[in-house]
């Protein structure tokens, strides 16, 4: 995470030095500083910063795709003449532990097809998810574990 | 050139009509309730629809400043929903009692075993 | 080029308002508050977000489009937070699921 703060700082400095405060210039400065930090870090201790950025971008792409899919699914469900829903709240055992990761996972779950995160247990081990179609609890758990949770682990561990 | 303007205005009118329809449907949910929570969800949705209205008006009039207005409205709507959620939490079971009665009347919201559990909770 | 821009704008306009309509129909048809939240938080957000994107695209100005895009991401980030908060508050305050629900693990674990 320190590398990321450094990256943002470099981007701001780039904007200040180059003298045009537009979003595009900020993005360009961000890309340049990411590239330079990535080069330096690769030399220093082999942690690939660039690859991590790539993984975060792939997480973003997955998220946008799921969002579009979920809106579509709600639309299809709603326009069906006979509404058959089996809603319910199921528990999901968390593998990710840090607050930041749990927040991200809960937000991603809320915006994916048919699921809505309701609560986190006190010990941060269980996430309670409301599903509009709760007939296959094991399947829903597996989807989250092998989809978002793994992507988050890849991106931030 | 002519077809373009025609296409755009047709799209604007179609989307305005759809938005008016969804606005009315959402207002129906606000009026019907039956619980406070349902009304809060519907009001949250109303803010979303109003943002959509503002965006369409921005296209129709050509004033791009409306986009900033829409973003500001989104912020206010988010804060309002958060505040109303806190209000529901603060009202707690005392609020759910009155609303629960309304739920039994219209949507038959609870199972008998849950109802007895809730009574135990209230005693505790 | 301008024709394509207009076409995409019109497409976004119609799709966005159609999603908003689907969301509000879901709001009226789903059986309980938690299911209604699904319709409002997903279809509603995508609907207004698409309309905002259409407004940004129609201006054909990069800085305005960037602002609309920022607004879109802002909505996407705030909606799950408010939906989560509302669902949690409602469940804690004693709102129950509809009888057709098949499970309520939260109720079992923390009665």
mmCIF file of C-alpha atoms in Angstrom:
data_model
loop_
_atom_site.group_PDB
_atom_site.id
_atom_site.type_symbol
_atom_site.label_atom_id
_atom_site.label_comp_id
_atom_site.label_asym_id
_atom_site.label_seq_id
_atom_site.Cartn_x
_atom_site.Cartn_y
_atom_site.Cartn_z
ATOM 1 C CA UNK A 1 0.000 0.000 0.000
ATOM 2 C CA UNK A 2 2.933 2.378 0.600
ATOM 3 C CA UNK A 3 3.822 2.064 -3.053
ATOM 4 C CA UNK A 4 0.335 3.212 -3.947
ATOM 5 C CA UNK A 5 0.535 6.319 -1.734
ATOM 6 C CA UNK A 6 3.879 7.083 -3.324
ATOM 7 C CA UNK A 7 2.257 6.632 -6.711
ATOM 8 C CA UNK A 8 -0.556 9.104 -5.922
ATOM 9 C CA UNK A 9 1.982 11.566 -4.528
ATOM 10 C CA UNK A 10 4.088 11.319 -7.686
ATOM 11 C CA UNK A 11 1.000 11.854 -9.837
ATOM 12 C CA UNK A 12 0.085 15.023 -7.899
ATOM 13 C CA UNK A 13 3.656 16.270 -8.211
ATOM 14 C CA UNK A 14 3.531 15.557 -11.935
ATOM 15 C CA UNK A 15 0.397 17.678 -12.268
ATOM 16 C CA UNK A 16 1.937 20.489 -10.224
ATOM 17 C CA UNK A 17 5.134 20.492 -12.256
ATOM 18 C CA UNK A 18 3.582 20.119 -15.697
ATOM 19 C CA UNK A 19 1.163 22.939 -14.895
ATOM 20 C CA UNK A 20 -2.137 21.740 -16.359
ATOM 21 C CA UNK A 21 -4.574 20.455 -13.770
ATOM 22 C CA UNK A 22 -6.836 18.273 -15.876
ATOM 23 C CA UNK A 23 -8.064 14.775 -15.101
ATOM 24 C CA UNK A 24 -6.342 13.435 -18.189
ATOM 25 C CA UNK A 25 -3.011 14.881 -17.122
ATOM 26 C CA UNK A 26 -3.445 13.416 -13.637
ATOM 27 C CA UNK A 27 -4.114 9.997 -15.162
ATOM 28 C CA UNK A 28 -1.071 10.362 -17.387
ATOM 29 C CA UNK A 29 1.067 11.333 -14.386
ATOM 30 C CA UNK A 30 -0.330 8.337 -12.522
ATOM 31 C CA UNK A 31 0.608 6.000 -15.356
ATOM 32 C CA UNK A 32 4.127 7.446 -15.644
ATOM 33 C CA UNK A 33 4.783 7.223 -11.908
ATOM 34 C CA UNK A 34 3.347 3.677 -11.783
ATOM 35 C CA UNK A 35 5.721 2.695 -14.535
ATOM 36 C CA UNK A 36 8.730 4.240 -12.798
ATOM 37 C CA UNK A 37 7.861 2.821 -9.367
ATOM 38 C CA UNK A 38 7.290 -0.562 -10.980
ATOM 39 C CA UNK A 39 10.711 -0.455 -12.612
ATOM 40 C CA UNK A 40 12.453 0.524 -9.390
ATOM 41 C CA UNK A 41 10.611 -2.021 -7.229
ATOM 42 C CA UNK A 42 11.274 -4.808 -9.705
ATOM 43 C CA UNK A 43 14.997 -4.101 -9.275
ATOM 44 C CA UNK A 44 14.779 -3.778 -5.503
ATOM 45 C CA UNK A 45 12.866 -6.786 -4.203
ATOM 46 C CA UNK A 46 11.079 -8.512 -7.015
ATOM 47 C CA UNK A 47 7.496 -7.631 -6.018
ATOM 48 C CA UNK A 48 5.795 -6.818 -9.263
ATOM 49 C CA UNK A 49 3.885 -3.601 -8.771
ATOM 50 C CA UNK A 50 2.760 -3.484 -12.370
ATOM 51 C CA UNK A 51 1.301 -6.982 -12.200
ATOM 52 C CA UNK A 52 -0.648 -5.993 -9.098
ATOM 53 C CA UNK A 53 -2.107 -2.983 -10.924
ATOM 54 C CA UNK A 54 -3.057 -5.338 -13.730
ATOM 55 C CA UNK A 55 -4.873 -7.580 -11.245
ATOM 56 C CA UNK A 56 -6.721 -4.618 -9.722
ATOM 57 C CA UNK A 57 -7.795 -3.591 -13.215
ATOM 58 C CA UNK A 58 -9.013 -7.120 -13.921
ATOM 59 C CA UNK A 59 -10.994 -6.998 -10.661
ATOM 60 C CA UNK A 60 -12.551 -3.730 -11.871
ATOM 61 C CA UNK A 61 -13.419 -5.289 -15.236
ATOM 62 C CA UNK A 62 -15.029 -8.309 -13.540
ATOM 63 C CA UNK A 63 -16.978 -5.961 -11.304
ATOM 64 C CA UNK A 64 -18.342 -3.844 -14.158
ATOM 65 C CA UNK A 65 -19.352 -6.983 -16.075
ATOM 66 C CA UNK A 66 -21.127 -8.418 -13.036
ATOM 67 C CA UNK A 67 -22.895 -5.084 -12.441
ATOM 68 C CA UNK A 68 -24.285 -5.014 -15.972
ATOM 69 C CA UNK A 69 -25.291 -8.674 -15.652
ATOM 70 C CA UNK A 70 -27.011 -8.080 -12.320
ATOM 71 C CA UNK A 71 -29.091 -5.144 -13.570
ATOM 72 C CA UNK A 72 -30.077 -7.281 -16.543
ATOM 73 C CA UNK A 73 -31.013 -10.207 -14.301
ATOM 74 C CA UNK A 74 -33.220 -8.023 -12.098
ATOM 75 C CA UNK A 75 -34.906 -6.633 -15.216
ATOM 76 C CA UNK A 76 -35.596 -10.127 -16.571
ATOM 77 C CA UNK A 77 -36.851 -11.355 -13.203
ATOM 78 C CA UNK A 78 -39.177 -8.402 -12.811
ATOM 79 C CA UNK A 79 -40.776 -8.617 -16.232
ATOM 80 C CA UNK A 80 -41.615 -12.314 -15.892
ATOM 81 C CA UNK A 81 -45.412 -12.623 -15.709
ATOM 82 C CA UNK A 82 -45.354 -15.056 -12.776
ATOM 83 C CA UNK A 83 -42.988 -13.933 -10.048
ATOM 84 C CA UNK A 84 -41.437 -16.952 -8.316
ATOM 85 C CA UNK A 85 -38.753 -15.961 -5.834
ATOM 86 C CA UNK A 86 -37.205 -17.924 -2.980
ATOM 87 C CA UNK A 87 -35.401 -15.251 -0.983
ATOM 88 C CA UNK A 88 -33.323 -15.909 2.118
ATOM 89 C CA UNK A 89 -30.267 -14.905 4.117
ATOM 90 C CA UNK A 90 -27.311 -17.291 4.067
ATOM 91 C CA UNK A 91 -24.017 -17.105 5.954
ATOM 92 C CA UNK A 92 -20.733 -16.950 4.081
ATOM 93 C CA UNK A 93 -17.514 -17.920 5.924
ATOM 94 C CA UNK A 94 -14.898 -15.269 5.143
ATOM 95 C CA UNK A 95 -11.352 -16.124 4.143
ATOM 96 C CA UNK A 96 -10.220 -12.509 3.784
ATOM 97 C CA UNK A 97 -9.599 -10.907 7.162
ATOM 98 C CA UNK A 98 -8.691 -7.249 6.883
ATOM 99 C CA UNK A 99 -11.407 -4.608 7.231
ATOM 100 C CA UNK A 100 -10.572 -3.065 3.881
ATOM 101 C CA UNK A 101 -10.912 -6.392 2.068
ATOM 102 C CA UNK A 102 -14.173 -7.261 3.825
ATOM 103 C CA UNK A 103 -15.609 -3.873 2.866
ATOM 104 C CA UNK A 104 -14.604 -4.354 -0.744
ATOM 105 C CA UNK A 105 -16.028 -7.889 -0.836
ATOM 106 C CA UNK A 106 -19.314 -6.769 0.755
ATOM 107 C CA UNK A 107 -19.672 -3.945 -1.774
ATOM 108 C CA UNK A 108 -18.910 -6.238 -4.692
ATOM 109 C CA UNK A 109 -21.434 -8.801 -3.433
ATOM 110 C CA UNK A 110 -24.124 -6.137 -3.166
ATOM 111 C CA UNK A 111 -23.731 -5.157 -6.794
ATOM 112 C CA UNK A 112 -23.706 -8.673 -8.234
ATOM 113 C CA UNK A 113 -26.698 -10.658 -9.477
ATOM 114 C CA UNK A 114 -29.226 -11.533 -6.812
ATOM 115 C CA UNK A 115 -27.112 -11.005 -3.702
ATOM 116 C CA UNK A 116 -27.019 -8.246 -1.085
ATOM 117 C CA UNK A 117 -24.704 -8.220 1.916
ATOM 118 C CA UNK A 118 -26.614 -7.598 5.142
ATOM 119 C CA UNK A 119 -24.265 -7.948 8.093
ATOM 120 C CA UNK A 120 -20.819 -9.011 9.278
ATOM 121 C CA UNK A 121 -20.477 -10.994 12.496
ATOM 122 C CA UNK A 122 -18.648 -9.453 15.454
ATOM 123 C CA UNK A 123 -15.566 -11.635 15.022
ATOM 124 C CA UNK A 124 -15.328 -10.780 11.294
ATOM 125 C CA UNK A 125 -15.475 -14.429 10.267
ATOM 126 C CA UNK A 126 -18.929 -14.558 8.698
ATOM 127 C CA UNK A 127 -20.694 -12.398 6.160
ATOM 128 C CA UNK A 128 -24.478 -12.611 5.976
ATOM 129 C CA UNK A 129 -25.822 -12.309 2.448
ATOM 130 C CA UNK A 130 -29.406 -11.895 1.338
ATOM 131 C CA UNK A 131 -30.085 -13.708 -1.911
ATOM 132 C CA UNK A 132 -33.134 -13.330 -4.100
ATOM 133 C CA UNK A 133 -32.804 -16.967 -5.120
ATOM 134 C CA UNK A 134 -31.626 -18.882 -2.097
ATOM 135 C CA UNK A 135 -32.427 -22.426 -3.271
ATOM 136 C CA UNK A 136 -28.762 -23.372 -3.855
ATOM 137 C CA UNK A 137 -26.806 -22.031 -0.874
ATOM 138 C CA UNK A 138 -23.666 -24.105 -1.492
ATOM 139 C CA UNK A 139 -23.519 -22.979 -5.116
ATOM 140 C CA UNK A 140 -23.854 -19.315 -4.148
ATOM 141 C CA UNK A 141 -21.074 -19.681 -1.558
ATOM 142 C CA UNK A 142 -18.821 -21.355 -4.100
ATOM 143 C CA UNK A 143 -19.453 -18.602 -6.666
ATOM 144 C CA UNK A 144 -18.405 -15.879 -4.232
ATOM 145 C CA UNK A 145 -15.396 -17.818 -2.937
ATOM 146 C CA UNK A 146 -14.015 -18.648 -6.361
ATOM 147 C CA UNK A 147 -14.989 -15.354 -7.992
ATOM 148 C CA UNK A 148 -14.565 -12.164 -6.014
ATOM 149 C CA UNK A 149 -12.799 -13.441 -2.924
ATOM 150 C CA UNK A 150 -10.008 -15.051 -4.934
ATOM 151 C CA UNK A 151 -9.633 -11.965 -7.124
ATOM 152 C CA UNK A 152 -9.363 -9.750 -4.035
ATOM 153 C CA UNK A 153 -6.751 -12.066 -2.523
ATOM 154 C CA UNK A 154 -4.779 -11.952 -5.783
ATOM 155 C CA UNK A 155 -4.975 -8.181 -5.996
ATOM 156 C CA UNK A 156 -4.125 -7.197 -2.431
ATOM 157 C CA UNK A 157 -2.003 -10.002 -0.952
ATOM 158 C CA UNK B 1 -28.303 16.154 -39.875
ATOM 159 C CA UNK B 2 -32.077 16.416 -39.671
ATOM 160 C CA UNK B 3 -32.449 12.700 -38.881
ATOM 161 C CA UNK B 4 -29.905 13.020 -36.101
ATOM 162 C CA UNK B 5 -31.797 15.779 -34.305
ATOM 163 C CA UNK B 6 -35.030 13.852 -34.810
ATOM 164 C CA UNK B 7 -33.468 10.678 -33.381
ATOM 165 C CA UNK B 8 -32.123 12.515 -30.367
ATOM 166 C CA UNK B 9 -35.388 14.238 -29.547
ATOM 167 C CA UNK B 10 -37.288 10.950 -29.962
ATOM 168 C CA UNK B 11 -34.854 9.280 -27.568
ATOM 169 C CA UNK B 12 -35.208 12.122 -25.074
ATOM 170 C CA UNK B 13 -38.991 11.981 -25.131
ATOM 171 C CA UNK B 14 -39.064 8.189 -24.866
ATOM 172 C CA UNK B 15 -36.731 8.194 -21.878
ATOM 173 C CA UNK B 16 -38.681 11.036 -20.227
ATOM 174 C CA UNK B 17 -41.880 9.010 -20.622
ATOM 175 C CA UNK B 18 -40.239 5.895 -19.129
ATOM 176 C CA UNK B 19 -38.859 7.956 -16.247
ATOM 177 C CA UNK B 20 -42.256 9.507 -15.495
ATOM 178 C CA UNK B 21 -43.770 6.021 -15.445
ATOM 179 C CA UNK B 22 -41.120 4.673 -13.074
ATOM 180 C CA UNK B 23 -41.481 7.791 -10.906
ATOM 181 C CA UNK B 24 -45.217 7.144 -10.536
ATOM 182 C CA UNK B 25 -44.701 3.445 -9.779
ATOM 183 C CA UNK B 26 -42.112 4.284 -7.113
ATOM 184 C CA UNK B 27 -44.385 6.903 -5.568
ATOM 185 C CA UNK B 28 -47.072 4.203 -5.377
ATOM 186 C CA UNK B 29 -44.656 2.108 -3.303
ATOM 187 C CA UNK B 30 -43.894 5.084 -1.046
ATOM 188 C CA UNK B 31 -47.607 5.581 -0.408
ATOM 189 C CA UNK B 32 -48.439 1.895 0.048
ATOM 190 C CA UNK B 33 -45.549 1.207 2.387
ATOM 191 C CA UNK B 34 -46.364 -0.992 4.275
ATOM 192 C CA UNK B 35 -43.317 -0.486 6.532
ATOM 193 C CA UNK B 36 -40.964 2.416 7.103
ATOM 194 C CA UNK B 37 -38.132 0.423 5.567
ATOM 195 C CA UNK B 38 -40.024 -0.003 2.313
ATOM 196 C CA UNK B 39 -40.630 3.716 2.157
ATOM 197 C CA UNK B 40 -36.959 4.489 2.722
ATOM 198 C CA UNK B 41 -35.970 2.085 -0.070
ATOM 199 C CA UNK B 42 -38.523 3.697 -2.375
ATOM 200 C CA UNK B 43 -37.322 7.213 -1.499
ATOM 201 C CA UNK B 44 -33.753 6.135 -2.257
ATOM 202 C CA UNK B 45 -34.972 4.934 -5.633
ATOM 203 C CA UNK B 46 -36.784 8.261 -6.167
ATOM 204 C CA UNK B 47 -33.502 10.113 -5.759
ATOM 205 C CA UNK B 48 -31.987 7.848 -8.422
ATOM 206 C CA UNK B 49 -34.869 8.591 -10.785
ATOM 207 C CA UNK B 50 -34.539 12.339 -10.112
ATOM 208 C CA UNK B 51 -30.856 12.107 -11.019
ATOM 209 C CA UNK B 52 -31.903 10.437 -14.255
ATOM 210 C CA UNK B 53 -34.377 13.264 -14.928
ATOM 211 C CA UNK B 54 -31.675 15.874 -14.394
ATOM 212 C CA UNK B 55 -29.307 14.065 -16.768
ATOM 213 C CA UNK B 56 -31.975 13.913 -19.494
ATOM 214 C CA UNK B 57 -32.769 17.592 -18.990
ATOM 215 C CA UNK B 58 -29.045 18.323 -19.305
ATOM 216 C CA UNK B 59 -29.089 16.703 -22.742
ATOM 217 C CA UNK B 60 -32.353 18.385 -23.723
ATOM 218 C CA UNK B 61 -31.286 21.919 -22.819
ATOM 219 C CA UNK B 62 -27.559 21.568 -23.473
ATOM 220 C CA UNK B 63 -26.553 22.976 -20.080
ATOM 221 C CA UNK B 64 -23.801 20.624 -18.942
ATOM 222 C CA UNK B 65 -23.779 22.281 -15.524
ATOM 223 C CA UNK B 66 -26.766 20.060 -14.715
ATOM 224 C CA UNK B 67 -24.346 17.133 -14.407
ATOM 225 C CA UNK B 68 -22.813 18.754 -11.319
ATOM 226 C CA UNK B 69 -26.310 19.252 -9.941
ATOM 227 C CA UNK B 70 -27.006 15.532 -10.454
ATOM 228 C CA UNK B 71 -23.804 14.552 -8.637
ATOM 229 C CA UNK B 72 -24.649 16.872 -5.740
ATOM 230 C CA UNK B 73 -28.148 15.377 -5.543
ATOM 231 C CA UNK B 74 -26.592 11.905 -5.460
ATOM 232 C CA UNK B 75 -24.473 12.946 -2.475
ATOM 233 C CA UNK B 76 -27.475 14.396 -0.633
ATOM 234 C CA UNK B 77 -29.532 11.275 -1.383
ATOM 235 C CA UNK B 78 -26.783 9.034 -0.022
ATOM 236 C CA UNK B 79 -26.587 11.050 3.193
ATOM 237 C CA UNK B 80 -30.374 11.023 3.536
ATOM 238 C CA UNK B 81 -30.481 7.239 3.188
ATOM 239 C CA UNK B 82 -27.712 6.818 5.770
ATOM 240 C CA UNK B 83 -29.542 9.126 8.184
ATOM 241 C CA UNK B 84 -32.836 7.263 7.670
ATOM 242 C CA UNK B 85 -31.074 3.926 8.246
ATOM 243 C CA UNK B 86 -29.754 5.273 11.549
ATOM 244 C CA UNK B 87 -33.287 6.393 12.355
ATOM 245 C CA UNK B 88 -34.694 2.903 11.697
ATOM 246 C CA UNK B 89 -31.975 1.432 13.908
ATOM 247 C CA UNK B 90 -32.669 3.964 16.677
ATOM 248 C CA UNK B 91 -36.416 3.348 16.600
ATOM 249 C CA UNK B 92 -35.662 -0.346 16.872
ATOM 250 C CA UNK B 93 -38.180 -2.934 17.990
ATOM 251 C CA UNK B 94 -40.581 -0.286 19.268
ATOM 252 C CA UNK B 95 -40.953 0.962 15.701
ATOM 253 C CA UNK B 96 -41.128 -2.525 14.246
ATOM 254 C CA UNK B 97 -44.053 -3.337 16.520
ATOM 255 C CA UNK B 98 -46.379 -0.820 14.943
ATOM 256 C CA UNK B 99 -45.031 -1.533 11.472
ATOM 257 C CA UNK B 100 -45.236 -5.273 12.103
ATOM 258 C CA UNK B 101 -48.932 -4.894 12.701
ATOM 259 C CA UNK B 102 -49.262 -3.136 9.366
ATOM 260 C CA UNK B 103 -47.244 -5.923 7.728
ATOM 261 C CA UNK B 104 -49.534 -8.599 9.108
ATOM 262 C CA UNK B 105 -52.459 -6.684 7.732
ATOM 263 C CA UNK B 106 -51.269 -6.299 4.174
ATOM 264 C CA UNK B 107 -48.339 -8.498 3.220
ATOM 265 C CA UNK B 108 -48.470 -10.997 6.094
ATOM 266 C CA UNK B 109 -44.822 -10.361 6.828
ATOM 267 C CA UNK B 110 -43.825 -12.810 9.524
ATOM 268 C CA UNK B 111 -43.857 -16.441 10.468
ATOM 269 C CA UNK B 112 -45.414 -17.493 13.798
ATOM 270 C CA UNK B 113 -42.126 -18.809 15.250
ATOM 271 C CA UNK B 114 -40.429 -15.517 14.458
ATOM 272 C CA UNK B 115 -43.237 -13.626 16.074
ATOM 273 C CA UNK B 116 -42.848 -15.518 19.351
ATOM 274 C CA UNK B 117 -39.061 -14.951 19.165
ATOM 275 C CA UNK B 118 -39.655 -11.253 18.726
ATOM 276 C CA UNK B 119 -41.897 -11.192 21.770
ATOM 277 C CA UNK B 120 -39.138 -12.802 23.823
ATOM 278 C CA UNK B 121 -36.765 -10.148 22.586
ATOM 279 C CA UNK B 122 -39.037 -7.381 23.654
ATOM 280 C CA UNK B 123 -39.330 -8.797 27.138
ATOM 281 C CA UNK B 124 -35.551 -8.996 27.462
ATOM 282 C CA UNK C 1 -18.834 10.260 -36.268
ATOM 283 C CA UNK C 2 -21.488 12.619 -34.951
ATOM 284 C CA UNK C 3 -24.185 10.143 -36.025
ATOM 285 C CA UNK C 4 -22.517 7.359 -34.039
ATOM 286 C CA UNK C 5 -22.284 9.649 -31.000
ATOM 287 C CA UNK C 6 -25.991 10.460 -31.265
ATOM 288 C CA UNK C 7 -26.877 6.794 -31.689
ATOM 289 C CA UNK C 8 -24.883 5.775 -28.614
ATOM 290 C CA UNK C 9 -26.416 8.631 -26.613
ATOM 291 C CA UNK C 10 -29.944 7.618 -27.573
ATOM 292 C CA UNK C 11 -29.151 3.976 -26.781
ATOM 293 C CA UNK C 12 -27.813 4.925 -23.336
ATOM 294 C CA UNK C 13 -30.842 7.151 -22.706
ATOM 295 C CA UNK C 14 -33.374 4.449 -23.524
ATOM 296 C CA UNK C 15 -31.425 1.694 -21.730
ATOM 297 C CA UNK C 16 -30.943 3.826 -18.630
ATOM 298 C CA UNK C 17 -34.573 4.831 -18.299
ATOM 299 C CA UNK C 18 -35.696 1.258 -19.066
ATOM 300 C CA UNK C 19 -33.498 -0.009 -16.218
ATOM 301 C CA UNK C 20 -34.964 2.649 -13.915
ATOM 302 C CA UNK C 21 -38.454 1.469 -14.875
ATOM 303 C CA UNK C 22 -37.504 -2.189 -14.248
ATOM 304 C CA UNK C 23 -36.149 -1.204 -10.859
ATOM 305 C CA UNK C 24 -39.354 0.524 -9.834
ATOM 306 C CA UNK C 25 -41.495 -2.350 -11.136
ATOM 307 C CA UNK C 26 -39.345 -4.639 -9.007
ATOM 308 C CA UNK C 27 -39.963 -2.314 -6.098
ATOM 309 C CA UNK C 28 -43.696 -2.834 -6.472
ATOM 310 C CA UNK C 29 -43.653 -6.582 -7.234
ATOM 311 C CA UNK C 30 -41.123 -8.115 -4.849
ATOM 312 C CA UNK C 31 -42.583 -9.555 -1.646
ATOM 313 C CA UNK C 32 -40.514 -8.029 1.174
ATOM 314 C CA UNK C 33 -38.221 -5.104 1.924
ATOM 315 C CA UNK C 34 -34.965 -7.027 1.445
ATOM 316 C CA UNK C 35 -35.920 -8.264 -2.010
ATOM 317 C CA UNK C 36 -37.108 -4.794 -2.967
ATOM 318 C CA UNK C 37 -33.693 -3.500 -2.033
ATOM 319 C CA UNK C 38 -32.214 -5.715 -4.772
ATOM 320 C CA UNK C 39 -34.301 -3.972 -7.423
ATOM 321 C CA UNK C 40 -33.622 -0.465 -6.106
ATOM 322 C CA UNK C 41 -29.904 -0.848 -5.523
ATOM 323 C CA UNK C 42 -28.995 -2.561 -8.795
ATOM 324 C CA UNK C 43 -31.367 -1.603 -11.576
ATOM 325 C CA UNK C 44 -31.828 1.885 -10.093
ATOM 326 C CA UNK C 45 -28.109 2.651 -9.878
ATOM 327 C CA UNK C 46 -27.345 1.307 -13.319
ATOM 328 C CA UNK C 47 -30.270 3.276 -14.737
ATOM 329 C CA UNK C 48 -29.320 6.672 -13.356
ATOM 330 C CA UNK C 49 -25.638 5.982 -14.002
ATOM 331 C CA UNK C 50 -26.286 5.233 -17.675
ATOM 332 C CA UNK C 51 -28.358 8.422 -18.040
ATOM 333 C CA UNK C 52 -25.519 10.426 -16.494
ATOM 334 C CA UNK C 53 -23.050 8.808 -18.900
ATOM 335 C CA UNK C 54 -25.364 9.703 -21.795
ATOM 336 C CA UNK C 55 -25.359 13.347 -20.665
ATOM 337 C CA UNK C 56 -21.553 13.331 -20.454
ATOM 338 C CA UNK C 57 -21.215 11.686 -23.849
ATOM 339 C CA UNK C 58 -23.615 14.081 -25.543
ATOM 340 C CA UNK C 59 -21.565 17.097 -24.489
ATOM 341 C CA UNK C 60 -18.649 15.691 -26.606
ATOM 342 C CA UNK C 61 -16.267 17.380 -24.185
ATOM 343 C CA UNK C 62 -13.638 15.283 -22.457
ATOM 344 C CA UNK C 63 -13.589 17.177 -19.161
ATOM 345 C CA UNK C 64 -17.374 17.019 -18.841
ATOM 346 C CA UNK C 65 -17.375 13.344 -19.757
ATOM 347 C CA UNK C 66 -14.729 12.742 -17.086
ATOM 348 C CA UNK C 67 -16.977 14.476 -14.560
ATOM 349 C CA UNK C 68 -19.958 12.333 -15.570
ATOM 350 C CA UNK C 69 -17.766 9.225 -15.312
ATOM 351 C CA UNK C 70 -16.638 10.312 -11.838
ATOM 352 C CA UNK C 71 -20.308 10.749 -10.876
ATOM 353 C CA UNK C 72 -21.100 7.269 -12.224
ATOM 354 C CA UNK C 73 -18.348 5.686 -10.100
ATOM 355 C CA UNK C 74 -19.465 7.749 -7.137
ATOM 356 C CA UNK C 75 -22.968 6.285 -7.393
ATOM 357 C CA UNK C 76 -21.597 2.771 -7.798
ATOM 358 C CA UNK C 77 -19.489 3.204 -4.655
ATOM 359 C CA UNK C 78 -22.169 4.784 -2.443
ATOM 360 C CA UNK C 79 -25.176 2.605 -3.353
ATOM 361 C CA UNK C 80 -23.883 -0.663 -1.859
ATOM 362 C CA UNK C 81 -22.873 1.164 1.309
ATOM 363 C CA UNK C 82 -26.316 2.687 1.828
ATOM 364 C CA UNK C 83 -28.078 -0.576 0.859
ATOM 365 C CA UNK C 84 -25.928 -2.547 3.296
ATOM 366 C CA UNK C 85 -26.550 -0.043 6.085
ATOM 367 C CA UNK C 86 -30.286 -0.019 5.452
ATOM 368 C CA UNK C 87 -30.543 -3.831 5.331
ATOM 369 C CA UNK C 88 -28.510 -4.195 8.519
ATOM 370 C CA UNK C 89 -30.531 -1.543 10.362
ATOM 371 C CA UNK C 90 -33.823 -3.082 9.228
ATOM 372 C CA UNK C 91 -32.790 -6.580 10.262
ATOM 373 C CA UNK C 92 -31.553 -5.387 13.643
ATOM 374 C CA UNK C 93 -34.718 -3.347 14.189
ATOM 375 C CA UNK C 94 -36.791 -6.505 13.817
ATOM 376 C CA UNK C 95 -38.002 -6.518 10.222
ATOM 377 C CA UNK C 96 -38.614 -10.119 9.165
ATOM 378 C CA UNK C 97 -38.276 -11.829 5.824
ATOM 379 C CA UNK C 98 -41.290 -12.782 3.776
ATOM 380 C CA UNK C 99 -42.803 -16.237 4.590
ATOM 381 C CA UNK C 100 -41.669 -17.545 1.191
ATOM 382 C CA UNK C 101 -38.029 -17.151 2.292
ATOM 383 C CA UNK C 102 -36.127 -20.412 2.615
ATOM 384 C CA UNK C 103 -33.425 -19.504 5.143
ATOM 385 C CA UNK C 104 -32.350 -16.835 7.622
ATOM 386 C CA UNK C 105 -28.937 -17.733 8.993
ATOM 387 C CA UNK C 106 -28.457 -14.307 10.535
ATOM 388 C CA UNK C 107 -31.554 -14.884 12.673
ATOM 389 C CA UNK C 108 -30.248 -18.316 13.750
ATOM 390 C CA UNK C 109 -26.743 -17.110 14.639
ATOM 391 C CA UNK C 110 -27.622 -13.915 16.493
ATOM 392 C CA UNK C 111 -31.179 -14.154 17.827
#
